[in-house]
Short mmCIF file of C-alpha atoms in Angstrom, two decimals:
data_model
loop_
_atom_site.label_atom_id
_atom_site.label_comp_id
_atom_site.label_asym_id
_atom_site.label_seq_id
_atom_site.Cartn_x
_atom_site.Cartn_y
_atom_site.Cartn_z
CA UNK A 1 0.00 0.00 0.00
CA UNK A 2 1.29 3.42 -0.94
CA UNK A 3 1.86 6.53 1.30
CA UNK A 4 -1.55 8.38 1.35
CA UNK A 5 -1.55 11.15 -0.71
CA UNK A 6 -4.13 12.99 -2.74
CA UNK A 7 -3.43 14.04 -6.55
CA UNK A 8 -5.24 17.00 -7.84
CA UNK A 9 -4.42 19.69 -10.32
CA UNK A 10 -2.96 22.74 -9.46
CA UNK A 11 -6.44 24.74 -8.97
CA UNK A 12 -7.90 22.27 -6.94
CA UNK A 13 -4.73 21.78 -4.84
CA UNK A 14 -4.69 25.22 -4.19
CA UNK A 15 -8.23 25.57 -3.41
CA UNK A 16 -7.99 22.74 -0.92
CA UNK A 17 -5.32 24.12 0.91
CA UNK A 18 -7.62 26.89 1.86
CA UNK A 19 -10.09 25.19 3.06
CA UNK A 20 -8.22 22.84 5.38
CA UNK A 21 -5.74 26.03 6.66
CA UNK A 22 -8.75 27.98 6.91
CA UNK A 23 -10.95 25.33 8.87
CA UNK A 24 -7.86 25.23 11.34
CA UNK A 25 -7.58 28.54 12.13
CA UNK A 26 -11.23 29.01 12.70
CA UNK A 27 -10.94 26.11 15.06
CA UNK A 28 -11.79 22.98 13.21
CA UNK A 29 -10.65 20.32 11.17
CA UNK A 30 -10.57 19.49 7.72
CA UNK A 31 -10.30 16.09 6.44
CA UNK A 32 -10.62 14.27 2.86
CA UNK A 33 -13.02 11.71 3.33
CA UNK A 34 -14.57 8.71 1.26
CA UNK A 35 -13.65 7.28 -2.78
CA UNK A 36 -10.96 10.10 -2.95
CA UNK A 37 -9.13 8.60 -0.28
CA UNK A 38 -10.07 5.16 -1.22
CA UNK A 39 -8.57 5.92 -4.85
CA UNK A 40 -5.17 7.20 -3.98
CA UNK A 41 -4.38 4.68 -1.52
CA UNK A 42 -5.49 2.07 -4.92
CA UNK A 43 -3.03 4.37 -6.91
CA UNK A 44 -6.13 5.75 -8.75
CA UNK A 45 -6.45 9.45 -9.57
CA UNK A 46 -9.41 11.16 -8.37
CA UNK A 47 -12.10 12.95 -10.40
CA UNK A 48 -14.00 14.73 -7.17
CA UNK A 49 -12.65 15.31 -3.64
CA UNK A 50 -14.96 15.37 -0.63
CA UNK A 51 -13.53 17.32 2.41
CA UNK A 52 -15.06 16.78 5.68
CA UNK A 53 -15.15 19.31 8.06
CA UNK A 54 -15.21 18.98 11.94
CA UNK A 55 -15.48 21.22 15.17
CA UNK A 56 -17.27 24.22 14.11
CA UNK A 57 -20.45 25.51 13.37
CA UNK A 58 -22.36 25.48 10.22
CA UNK A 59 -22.60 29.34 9.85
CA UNK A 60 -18.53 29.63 10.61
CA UNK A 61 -18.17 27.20 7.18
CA UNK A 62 -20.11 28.60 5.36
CA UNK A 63 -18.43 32.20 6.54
CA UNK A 64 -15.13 30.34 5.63
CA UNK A 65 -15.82 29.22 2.34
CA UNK A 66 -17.48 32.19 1.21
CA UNK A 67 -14.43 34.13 1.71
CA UNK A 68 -13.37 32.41 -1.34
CA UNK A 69 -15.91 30.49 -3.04
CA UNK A 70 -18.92 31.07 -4.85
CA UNK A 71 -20.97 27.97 -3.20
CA UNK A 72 -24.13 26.43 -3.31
CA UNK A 73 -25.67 24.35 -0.56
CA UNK A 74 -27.07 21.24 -0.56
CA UNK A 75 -29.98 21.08 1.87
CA UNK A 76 -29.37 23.16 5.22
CA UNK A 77 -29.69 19.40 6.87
CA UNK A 78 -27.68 18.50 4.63
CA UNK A 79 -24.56 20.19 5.39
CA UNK A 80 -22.74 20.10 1.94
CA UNK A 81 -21.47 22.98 -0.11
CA UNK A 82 -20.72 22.29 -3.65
CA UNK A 83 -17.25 24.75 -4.66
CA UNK A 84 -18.45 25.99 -7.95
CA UNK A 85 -15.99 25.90 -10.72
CA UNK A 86 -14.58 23.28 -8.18
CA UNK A 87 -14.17 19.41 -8.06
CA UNK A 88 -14.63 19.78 -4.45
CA UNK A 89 -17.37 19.37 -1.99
CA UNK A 90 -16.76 20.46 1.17
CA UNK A 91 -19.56 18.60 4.06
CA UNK A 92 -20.48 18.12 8.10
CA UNK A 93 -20.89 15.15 9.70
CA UNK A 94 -23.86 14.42 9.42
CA UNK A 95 -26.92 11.57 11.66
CA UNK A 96 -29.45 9.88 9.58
CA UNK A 97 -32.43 7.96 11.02
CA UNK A 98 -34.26 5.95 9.06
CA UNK A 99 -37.72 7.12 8.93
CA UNK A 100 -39.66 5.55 5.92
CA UNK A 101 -39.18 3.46 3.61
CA UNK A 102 -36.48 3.18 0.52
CA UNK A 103 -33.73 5.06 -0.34
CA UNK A 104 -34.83 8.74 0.42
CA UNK A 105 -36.42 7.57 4.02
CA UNK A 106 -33.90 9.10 6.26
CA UNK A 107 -33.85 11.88 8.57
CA UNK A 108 -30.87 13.82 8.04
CA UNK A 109 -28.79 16.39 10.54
CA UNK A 110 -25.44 17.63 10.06
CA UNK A 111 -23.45 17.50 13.42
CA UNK A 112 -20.02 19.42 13.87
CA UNK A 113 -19.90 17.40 17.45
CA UNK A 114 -19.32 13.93 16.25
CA UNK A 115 -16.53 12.38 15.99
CA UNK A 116 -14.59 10.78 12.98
CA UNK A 117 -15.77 7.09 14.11
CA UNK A 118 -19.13 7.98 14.46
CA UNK A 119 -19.42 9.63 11.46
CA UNK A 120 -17.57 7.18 9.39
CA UNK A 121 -20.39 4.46 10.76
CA UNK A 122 -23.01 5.56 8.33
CA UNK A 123 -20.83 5.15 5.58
CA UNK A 124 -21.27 2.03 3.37
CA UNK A 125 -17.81 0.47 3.46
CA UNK A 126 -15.16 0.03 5.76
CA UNK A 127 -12.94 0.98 2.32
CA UNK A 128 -14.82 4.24 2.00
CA UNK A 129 -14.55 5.43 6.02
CA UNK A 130 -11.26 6.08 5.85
CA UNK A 131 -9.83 9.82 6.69
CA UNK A 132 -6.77 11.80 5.87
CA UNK A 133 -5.70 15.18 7.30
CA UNK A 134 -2.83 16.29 4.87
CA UNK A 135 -1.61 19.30 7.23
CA UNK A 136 -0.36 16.46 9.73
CA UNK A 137 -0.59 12.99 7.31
CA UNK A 138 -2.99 11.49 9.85
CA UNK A 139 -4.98 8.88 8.59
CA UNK A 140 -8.11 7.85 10.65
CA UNK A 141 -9.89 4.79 9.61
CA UNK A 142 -11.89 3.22 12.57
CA UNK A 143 -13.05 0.29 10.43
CA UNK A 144 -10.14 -0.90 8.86
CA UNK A 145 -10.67 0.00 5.44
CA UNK A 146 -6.85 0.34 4.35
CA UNK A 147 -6.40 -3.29 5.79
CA UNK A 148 -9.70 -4.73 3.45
CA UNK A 149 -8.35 -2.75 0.39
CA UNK A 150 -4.63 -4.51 0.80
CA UNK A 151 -6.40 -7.92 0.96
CA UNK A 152 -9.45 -7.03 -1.58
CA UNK A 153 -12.01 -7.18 0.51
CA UNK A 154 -15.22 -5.62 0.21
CA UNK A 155 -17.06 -5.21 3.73
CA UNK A 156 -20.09 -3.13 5.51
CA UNK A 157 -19.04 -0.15 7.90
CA UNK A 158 -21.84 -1.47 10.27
CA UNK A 159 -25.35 -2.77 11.31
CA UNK A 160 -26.75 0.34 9.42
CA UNK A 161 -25.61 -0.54 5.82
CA UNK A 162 -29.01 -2.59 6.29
CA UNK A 163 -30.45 0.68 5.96
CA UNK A 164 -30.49 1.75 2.06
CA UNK A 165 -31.11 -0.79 -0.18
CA UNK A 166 -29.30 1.08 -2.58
CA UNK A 167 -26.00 -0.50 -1.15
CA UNK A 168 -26.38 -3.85 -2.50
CA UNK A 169 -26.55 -2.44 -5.71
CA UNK A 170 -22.92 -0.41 -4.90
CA UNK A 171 -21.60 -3.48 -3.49
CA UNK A 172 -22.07 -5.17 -7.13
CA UNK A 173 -20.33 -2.41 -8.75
CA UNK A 174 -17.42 -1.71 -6.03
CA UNK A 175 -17.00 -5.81 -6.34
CA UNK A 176 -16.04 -5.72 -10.32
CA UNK A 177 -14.65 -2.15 -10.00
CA UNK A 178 -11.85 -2.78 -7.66
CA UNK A 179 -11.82 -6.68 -8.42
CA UNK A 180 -12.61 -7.81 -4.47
CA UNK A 181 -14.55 -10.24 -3.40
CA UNK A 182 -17.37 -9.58 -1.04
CA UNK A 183 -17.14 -10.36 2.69
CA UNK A 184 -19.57 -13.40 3.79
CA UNK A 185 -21.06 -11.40 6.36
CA UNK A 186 -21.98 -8.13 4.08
CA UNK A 187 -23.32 -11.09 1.67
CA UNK A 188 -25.62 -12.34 4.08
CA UNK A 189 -26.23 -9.07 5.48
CA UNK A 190 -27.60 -7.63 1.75
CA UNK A 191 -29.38 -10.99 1.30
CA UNK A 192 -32.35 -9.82 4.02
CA UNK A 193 -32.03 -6.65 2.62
CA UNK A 194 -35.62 -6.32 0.34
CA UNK A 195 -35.20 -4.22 -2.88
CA UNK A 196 -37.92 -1.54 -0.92
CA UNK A 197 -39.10 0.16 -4.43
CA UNK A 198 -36.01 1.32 -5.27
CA UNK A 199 -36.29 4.26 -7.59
CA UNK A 200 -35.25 3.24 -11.00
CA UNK A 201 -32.81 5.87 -12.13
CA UNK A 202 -30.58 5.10 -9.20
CA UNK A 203 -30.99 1.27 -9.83
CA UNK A 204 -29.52 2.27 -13.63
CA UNK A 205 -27.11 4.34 -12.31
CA UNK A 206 -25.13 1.31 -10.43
CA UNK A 207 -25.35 -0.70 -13.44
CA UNK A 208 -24.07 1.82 -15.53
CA UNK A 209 -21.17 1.91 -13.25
CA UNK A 210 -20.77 -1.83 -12.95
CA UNK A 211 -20.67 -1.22 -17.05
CA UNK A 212 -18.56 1.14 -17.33
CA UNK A 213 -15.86 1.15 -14.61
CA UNK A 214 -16.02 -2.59 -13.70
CA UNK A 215 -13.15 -4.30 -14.57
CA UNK A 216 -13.89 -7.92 -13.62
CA UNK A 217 -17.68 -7.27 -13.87
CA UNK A 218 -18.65 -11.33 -13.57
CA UNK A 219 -17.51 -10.76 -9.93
CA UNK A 220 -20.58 -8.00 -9.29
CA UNK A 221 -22.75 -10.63 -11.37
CA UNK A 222 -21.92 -13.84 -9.12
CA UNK A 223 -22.33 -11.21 -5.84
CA UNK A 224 -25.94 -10.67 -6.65
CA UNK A 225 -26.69 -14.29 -6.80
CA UNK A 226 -25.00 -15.43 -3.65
CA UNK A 227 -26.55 -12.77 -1.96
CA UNK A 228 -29.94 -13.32 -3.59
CA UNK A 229 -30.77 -10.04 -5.44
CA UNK A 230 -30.50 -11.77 -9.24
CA UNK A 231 -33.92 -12.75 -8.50
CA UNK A 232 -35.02 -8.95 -9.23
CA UNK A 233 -33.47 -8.81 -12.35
CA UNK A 234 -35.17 -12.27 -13.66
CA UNK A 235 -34.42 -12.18 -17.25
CA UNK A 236 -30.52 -12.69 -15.93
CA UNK A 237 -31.31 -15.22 -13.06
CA UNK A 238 -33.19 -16.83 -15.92
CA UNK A 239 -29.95 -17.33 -17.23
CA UNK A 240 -28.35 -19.58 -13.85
CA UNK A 241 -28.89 -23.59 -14.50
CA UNK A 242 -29.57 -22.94 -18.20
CA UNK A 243 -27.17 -25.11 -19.90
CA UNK A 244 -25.23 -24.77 -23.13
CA UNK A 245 -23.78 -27.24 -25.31
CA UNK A 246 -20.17 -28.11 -23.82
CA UNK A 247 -18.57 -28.28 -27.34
CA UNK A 248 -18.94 -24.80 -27.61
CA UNK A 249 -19.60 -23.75 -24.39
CA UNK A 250 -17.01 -25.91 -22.20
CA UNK A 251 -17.27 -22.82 -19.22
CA UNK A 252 -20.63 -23.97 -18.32
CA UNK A 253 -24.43 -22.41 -18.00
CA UNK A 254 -25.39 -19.16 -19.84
CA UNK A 255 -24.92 -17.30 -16.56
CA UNK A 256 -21.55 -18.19 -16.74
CA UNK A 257 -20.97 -17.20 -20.07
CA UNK A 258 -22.69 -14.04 -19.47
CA UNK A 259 -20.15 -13.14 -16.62
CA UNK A 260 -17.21 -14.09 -19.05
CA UNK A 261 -18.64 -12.01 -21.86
CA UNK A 262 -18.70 -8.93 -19.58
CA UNK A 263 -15.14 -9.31 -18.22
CA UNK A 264 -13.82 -9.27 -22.44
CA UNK A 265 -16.14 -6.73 -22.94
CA UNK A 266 -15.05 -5.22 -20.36
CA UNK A 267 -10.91 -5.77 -21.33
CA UNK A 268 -12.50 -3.72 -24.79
CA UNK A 269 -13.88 -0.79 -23.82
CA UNK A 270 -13.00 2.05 -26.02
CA UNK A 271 -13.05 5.20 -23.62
CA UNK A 272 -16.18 6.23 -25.58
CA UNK A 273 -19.21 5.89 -22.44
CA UNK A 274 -22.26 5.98 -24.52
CA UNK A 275 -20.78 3.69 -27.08
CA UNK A 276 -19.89 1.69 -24.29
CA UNK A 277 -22.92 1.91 -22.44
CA UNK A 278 -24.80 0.70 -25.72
CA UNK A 279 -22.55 -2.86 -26.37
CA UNK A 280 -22.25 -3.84 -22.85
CA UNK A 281 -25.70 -3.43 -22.33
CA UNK A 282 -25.90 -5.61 -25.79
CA UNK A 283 -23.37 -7.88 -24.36
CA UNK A 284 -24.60 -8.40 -20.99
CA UNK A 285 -28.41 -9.43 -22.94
CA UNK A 286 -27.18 -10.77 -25.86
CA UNK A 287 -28.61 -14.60 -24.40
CA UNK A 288 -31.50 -13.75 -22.31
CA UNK A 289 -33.50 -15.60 -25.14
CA UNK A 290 -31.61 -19.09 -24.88
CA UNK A 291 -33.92 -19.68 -21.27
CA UNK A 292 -36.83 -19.68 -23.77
CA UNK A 293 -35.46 -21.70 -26.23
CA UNK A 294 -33.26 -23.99 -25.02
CA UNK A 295 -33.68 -28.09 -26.14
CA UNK A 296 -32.33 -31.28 -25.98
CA UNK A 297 -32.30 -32.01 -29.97
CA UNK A 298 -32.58 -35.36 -31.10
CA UNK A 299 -28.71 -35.44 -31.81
CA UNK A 300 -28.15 -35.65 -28.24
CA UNK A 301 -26.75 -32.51 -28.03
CA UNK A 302 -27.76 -29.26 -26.61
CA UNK A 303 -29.40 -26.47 -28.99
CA UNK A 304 -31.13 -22.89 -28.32
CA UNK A 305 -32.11 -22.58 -32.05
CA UNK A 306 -33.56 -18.90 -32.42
CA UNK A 307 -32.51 -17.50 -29.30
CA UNK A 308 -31.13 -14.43 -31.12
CA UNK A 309 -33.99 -13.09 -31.96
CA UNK A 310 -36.02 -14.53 -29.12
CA UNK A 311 -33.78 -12.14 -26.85
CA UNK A 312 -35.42 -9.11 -27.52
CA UNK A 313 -38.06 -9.29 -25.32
CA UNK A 314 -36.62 -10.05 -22.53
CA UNK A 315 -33.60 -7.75 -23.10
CA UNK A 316 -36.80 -4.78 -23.51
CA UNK A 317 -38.12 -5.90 -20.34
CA UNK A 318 -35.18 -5.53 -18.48
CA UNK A 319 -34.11 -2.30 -19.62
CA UNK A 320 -37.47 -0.66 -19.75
CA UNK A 321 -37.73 -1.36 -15.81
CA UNK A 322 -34.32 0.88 -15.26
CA UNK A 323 -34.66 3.50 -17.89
CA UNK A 324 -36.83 5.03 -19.99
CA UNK A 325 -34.58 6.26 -22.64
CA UNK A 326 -36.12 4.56 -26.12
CA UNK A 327 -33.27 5.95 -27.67
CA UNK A 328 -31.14 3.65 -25.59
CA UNK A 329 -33.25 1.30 -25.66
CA UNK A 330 -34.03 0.72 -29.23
CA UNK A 331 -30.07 1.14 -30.11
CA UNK A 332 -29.30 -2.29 -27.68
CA UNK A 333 -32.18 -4.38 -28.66
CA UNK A 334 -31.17 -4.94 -32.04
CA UNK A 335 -27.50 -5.68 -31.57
CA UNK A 336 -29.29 -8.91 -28.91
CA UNK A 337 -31.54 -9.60 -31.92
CA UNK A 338 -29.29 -10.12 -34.38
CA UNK A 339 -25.96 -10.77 -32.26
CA UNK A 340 -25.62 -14.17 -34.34
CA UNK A 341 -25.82 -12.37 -37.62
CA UNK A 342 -21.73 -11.83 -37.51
CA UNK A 343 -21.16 -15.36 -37.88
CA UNK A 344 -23.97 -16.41 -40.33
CA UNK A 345 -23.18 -13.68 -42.65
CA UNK A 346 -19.41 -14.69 -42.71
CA UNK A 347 -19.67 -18.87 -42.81
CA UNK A 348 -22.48 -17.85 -46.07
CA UNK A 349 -19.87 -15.36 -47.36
CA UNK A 350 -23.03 -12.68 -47.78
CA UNK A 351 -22.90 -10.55 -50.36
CA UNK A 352 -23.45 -6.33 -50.04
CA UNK A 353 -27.05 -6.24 -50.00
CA UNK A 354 -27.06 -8.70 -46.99
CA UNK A 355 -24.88 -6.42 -45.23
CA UNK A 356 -26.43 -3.05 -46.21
CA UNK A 357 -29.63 -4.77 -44.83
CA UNK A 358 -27.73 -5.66 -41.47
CA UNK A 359 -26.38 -2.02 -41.22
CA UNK A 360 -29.82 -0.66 -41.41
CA UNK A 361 -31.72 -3.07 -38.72
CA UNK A 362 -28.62 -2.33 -35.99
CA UNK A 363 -27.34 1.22 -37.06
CA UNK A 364 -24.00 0.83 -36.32
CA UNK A 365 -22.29 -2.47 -37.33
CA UNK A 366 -19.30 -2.06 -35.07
CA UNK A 367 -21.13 -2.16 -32.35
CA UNK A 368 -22.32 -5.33 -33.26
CA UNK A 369 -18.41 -6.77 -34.10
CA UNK A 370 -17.74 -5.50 -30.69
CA UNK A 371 -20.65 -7.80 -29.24
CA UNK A 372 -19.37 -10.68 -30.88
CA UNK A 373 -15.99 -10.13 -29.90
CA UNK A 374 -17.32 -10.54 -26.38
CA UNK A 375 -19.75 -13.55 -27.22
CA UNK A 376 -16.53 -15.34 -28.60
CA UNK A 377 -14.51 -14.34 -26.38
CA UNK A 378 -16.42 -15.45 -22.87
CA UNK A 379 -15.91 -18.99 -23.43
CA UNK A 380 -13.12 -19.94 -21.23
CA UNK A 381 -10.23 -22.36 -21.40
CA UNK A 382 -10.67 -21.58 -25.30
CA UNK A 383 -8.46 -18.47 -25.41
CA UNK A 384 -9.12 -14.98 -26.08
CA UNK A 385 -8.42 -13.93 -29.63
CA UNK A 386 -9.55 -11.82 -32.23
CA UNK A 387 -13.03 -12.76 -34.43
CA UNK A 388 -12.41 -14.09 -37.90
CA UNK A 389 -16.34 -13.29 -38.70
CA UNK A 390 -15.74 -10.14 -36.75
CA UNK A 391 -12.88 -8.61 -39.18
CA UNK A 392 -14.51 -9.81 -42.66
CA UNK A 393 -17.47 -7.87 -41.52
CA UNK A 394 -15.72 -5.35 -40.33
CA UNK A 395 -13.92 -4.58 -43.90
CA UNK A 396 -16.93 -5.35 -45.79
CA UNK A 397 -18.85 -2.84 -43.66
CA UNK A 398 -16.07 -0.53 -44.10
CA UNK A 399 -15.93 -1.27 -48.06
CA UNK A 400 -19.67 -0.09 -48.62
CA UNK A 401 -19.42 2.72 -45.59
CA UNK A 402 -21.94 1.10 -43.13
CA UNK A 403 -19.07 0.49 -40.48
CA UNK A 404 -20.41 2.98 -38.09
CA UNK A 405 -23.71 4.07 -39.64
CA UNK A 406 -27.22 2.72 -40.96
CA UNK A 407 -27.25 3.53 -44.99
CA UNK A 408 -28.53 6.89 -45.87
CA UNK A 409 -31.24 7.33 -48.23
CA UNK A 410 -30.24 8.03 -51.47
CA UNK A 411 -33.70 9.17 -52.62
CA UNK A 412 -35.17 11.70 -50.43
CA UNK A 413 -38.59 13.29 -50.56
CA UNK A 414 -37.10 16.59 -52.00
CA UNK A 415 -35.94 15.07 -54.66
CA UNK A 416 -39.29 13.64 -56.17
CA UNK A 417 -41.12 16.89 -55.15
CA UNK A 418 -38.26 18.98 -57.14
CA UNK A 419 -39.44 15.85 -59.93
CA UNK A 420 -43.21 17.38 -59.91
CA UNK A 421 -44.67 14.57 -57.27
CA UNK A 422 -46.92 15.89 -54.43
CA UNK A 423 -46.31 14.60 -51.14
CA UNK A 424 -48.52 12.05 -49.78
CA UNK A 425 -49.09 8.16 -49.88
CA UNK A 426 -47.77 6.89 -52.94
CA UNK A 427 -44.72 9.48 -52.41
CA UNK A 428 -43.72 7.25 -49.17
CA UNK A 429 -44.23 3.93 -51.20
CA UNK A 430 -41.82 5.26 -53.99
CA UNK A 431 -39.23 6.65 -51.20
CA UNK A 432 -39.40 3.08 -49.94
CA UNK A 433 -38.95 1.24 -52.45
CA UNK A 434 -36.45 3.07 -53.36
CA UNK A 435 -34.36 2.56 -50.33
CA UNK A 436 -35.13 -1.35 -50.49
CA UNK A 437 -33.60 -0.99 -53.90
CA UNK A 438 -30.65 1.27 -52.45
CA UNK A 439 -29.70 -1.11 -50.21
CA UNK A 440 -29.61 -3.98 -53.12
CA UNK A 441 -27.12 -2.39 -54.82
CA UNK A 442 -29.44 -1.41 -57.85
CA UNK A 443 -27.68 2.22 -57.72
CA UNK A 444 -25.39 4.41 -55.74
CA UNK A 445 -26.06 7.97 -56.77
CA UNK A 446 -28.71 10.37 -57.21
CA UNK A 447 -28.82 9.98 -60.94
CA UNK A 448 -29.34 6.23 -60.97
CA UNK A 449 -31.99 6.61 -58.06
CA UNK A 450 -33.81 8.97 -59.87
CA UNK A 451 -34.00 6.73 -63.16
CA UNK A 452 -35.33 3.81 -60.84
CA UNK A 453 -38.41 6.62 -59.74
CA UNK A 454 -39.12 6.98 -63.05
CA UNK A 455 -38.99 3.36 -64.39
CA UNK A 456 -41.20 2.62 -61.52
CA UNK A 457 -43.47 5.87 -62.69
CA UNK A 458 -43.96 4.61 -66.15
CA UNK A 459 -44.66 0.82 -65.04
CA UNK A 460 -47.29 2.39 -62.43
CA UNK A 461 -49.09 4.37 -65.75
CA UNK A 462 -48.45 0.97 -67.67
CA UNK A 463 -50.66 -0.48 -65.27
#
């Protein structure tokens, strides 16, 4: 474990200093507190620093920081001032009682009084109580976070974790984040820990974390089915005890494979979130149809014929419950639908229209080579390596400029209104079947997609 220190840039640093020589001579103290701590002692630079401030009163901190700062406050319970222009948030201890139910249902005070211990005890884990004062290099850390974090450990602060549900959900993203495994008491702990209507946007908001920043992400998948909580997500605990063929599959049930699938997913991120966001999503779905279709065939051997396309509605399911973002939506659900597509189109050696067509139903067809990289890829002892089906479609795509984009219509309704046709009906049937010929290959410019208009024109008067 390194000496604690925190890493900020110059402005920040500077800005910090303040504060904490500030607090002091006022008559406090200023610690940082929580994941910036956490981070450097991982080695990990921090994006936001929370400073904690002790020993005086609310109205002498804000006095303080206004000095300086233009600030805004958080709730006057709250006791947190946001530094504007700042990473920084500068905070009281604070009490919460649990008053109601769910994640909002708490009663909450800030209290200059407490001390470090009891302030750190409604924190979620021991890694994340841990305090540093860098005007003496004191570290405080009541729970033993810095010893859990040098043996990967992941464990509750106290009884009152039991508190917000919220935390199971943080303790499946901390889990694949920082690649520890779960203590066997904060498992059992979150298993009698009820889900309590847990407001969705905060629900997506873990998994886009577990997406995003996990790096071993099958270990947040296995934590919520040891401690129970798959079974609120039942299009993936559909997945546990479904079994694949073991000629192809020799890691073991689709659950499995799913878990595997994230982690090389998760090895080829490429810095860009929503892209990102978008394939894992695909990735971690891409087989929630194989529970529905899933057979002993008559060869003896294991089949989920269809499950492709009988993902979608599953994969819909589960991400209309988090979010409501059909953009988001309807951009994953194809890439599950037609996830096997990659590998048909290459062992038929398709020709352009097939992949013109393919480009159009997922929009972007990288996104869909970066599914099946993961697919192939999550299949463990067979060795990670790059997709054969994955690079021919990846030229090909590239060849006919559909890598990264559905085709754009040629034809456009200007065009046959500029040609003397009034919008309307058989206007949207031309433009149609003009793109349907578009994307066969029967022309590639304006001038060729014009004479198909009026070939199909003079057939139409024909008739």
């Amino acid at each position: 474990m390194k000496e604690m220190h925190v890493r900020l840039s110059k402005r920040d640093s500077e800005a910090c200093a303040y504060v904490f020589e500030s607090v002091r001579e006022a008559g406090g103290r200023a610690y940082f507190v929580g994941g910036c701590v956490r981070d450097n002692l991982l080695g990990i630079a921090s994006k936001d620093v929370d400073i904690e401030v002790y020993g005086i009163d609310p109205s002498r901190l804000e006095n303080v920081l206004s000095r300086r700062f233009r600030t805004e406050m958080v709730g006057k319970s709250f006791g947190v001032w946001i530094l504007k222009g700042y990473r920084i948030d500068v905070s009281m201890p604070r009490r919460e009682r649990k008053m109601g139910v769910g994640h909002k249902g708490f009663e909450i005070e800030s209290d200059p009084r407490l001390s470090p211990a009891e302030a750190c005890a409604r924190r979620d884990f021991t890694i994340n109580a841990i305090l540093f004062d860098p005007l003496n290099g004191e570290i405080i850390d009541p729970y033993g976070g810095r010893m859990d974090l040098s043996r990967g450990i992941l464990r509750h602060t106290s009884e009152r974790f039991s508190e917000d549900s919220l935390r199971v959900l943080r303790a499946m993203q901390f889990a694949a984040r920082f690649n520890m495994n779960v203590a066997p008491e904060t498992i059992g702990i979150c298993s009698k820990i009820g889900f309590e209507n847990l407001p969705p946007e905060r629900v997506f908001e873990e998994w886009k974390k577990l997406i995003l920043k996990g790096r071993e992400i099958s270990r947040g998948l296995n934590f919520l089915k040891d401690c129970g909580w798959v079974k609120y997500f039942p299009e993936l605990a559909a997945c546990i005890g479904c079994l694949q063929d073991p000629e192809w599959h020799p890691e073991g049930d689709v659950f499995v494979h799913t878990g595997y699938c994230m982690d090389a997913f998760a090895r080829e991120r490429i810095g860009d979130e929503r892209e990102d966001l978008i394939v894992g999503l695909a990735v971690l779905c891409h087989d929630f149809g194989k529970p529905l279709t899933t057979s002993l065939g008559a060869d003896g051997k294991i089949h989920s014929y269809g499950h492709d396309s009988m993902g979608a509605g599953p994969a819909r399911s589960f991400l209309w419950r988090m979010t409501r973002e059909k953009s988001l939506i309807e951009q994953v659900v194809p890439l599950v639908e037609r996830h096997m597509a990659v590998l048909d189109l290459w062992r038929g050696n398709a020709g352009d229209s097939a992949i013109r067509r393919l480009a159009n139903k997922v929009g972007r067809i990288d996104r869909l080579v970066r599914v099946d990289s993961a697919d192939r890829n999550g299949r463990p002892p067979y060795e990670a390596e790059a997709s054969p089906q994955g690079e021919w479609l990846s030229a090909r795509a590239r060849e006919l400029s559909v890598r990264d984009s559905a085709p754009k219509p040629i034809v456009m309704g200007r065009h046959l209104i500029a040609d003397g046709l009034a919008p309307g009906e058989k206007m949207g049937k031309i433009l149609s079947a003009a793109y349907e010929a578009q994307l066969d290959g029967k022309f590639s410019d304006i001038s060729g997609g014009m004479d198909f208009v009026h070939k199909m024109l003079e057939i139409d008067r024909q008739i």
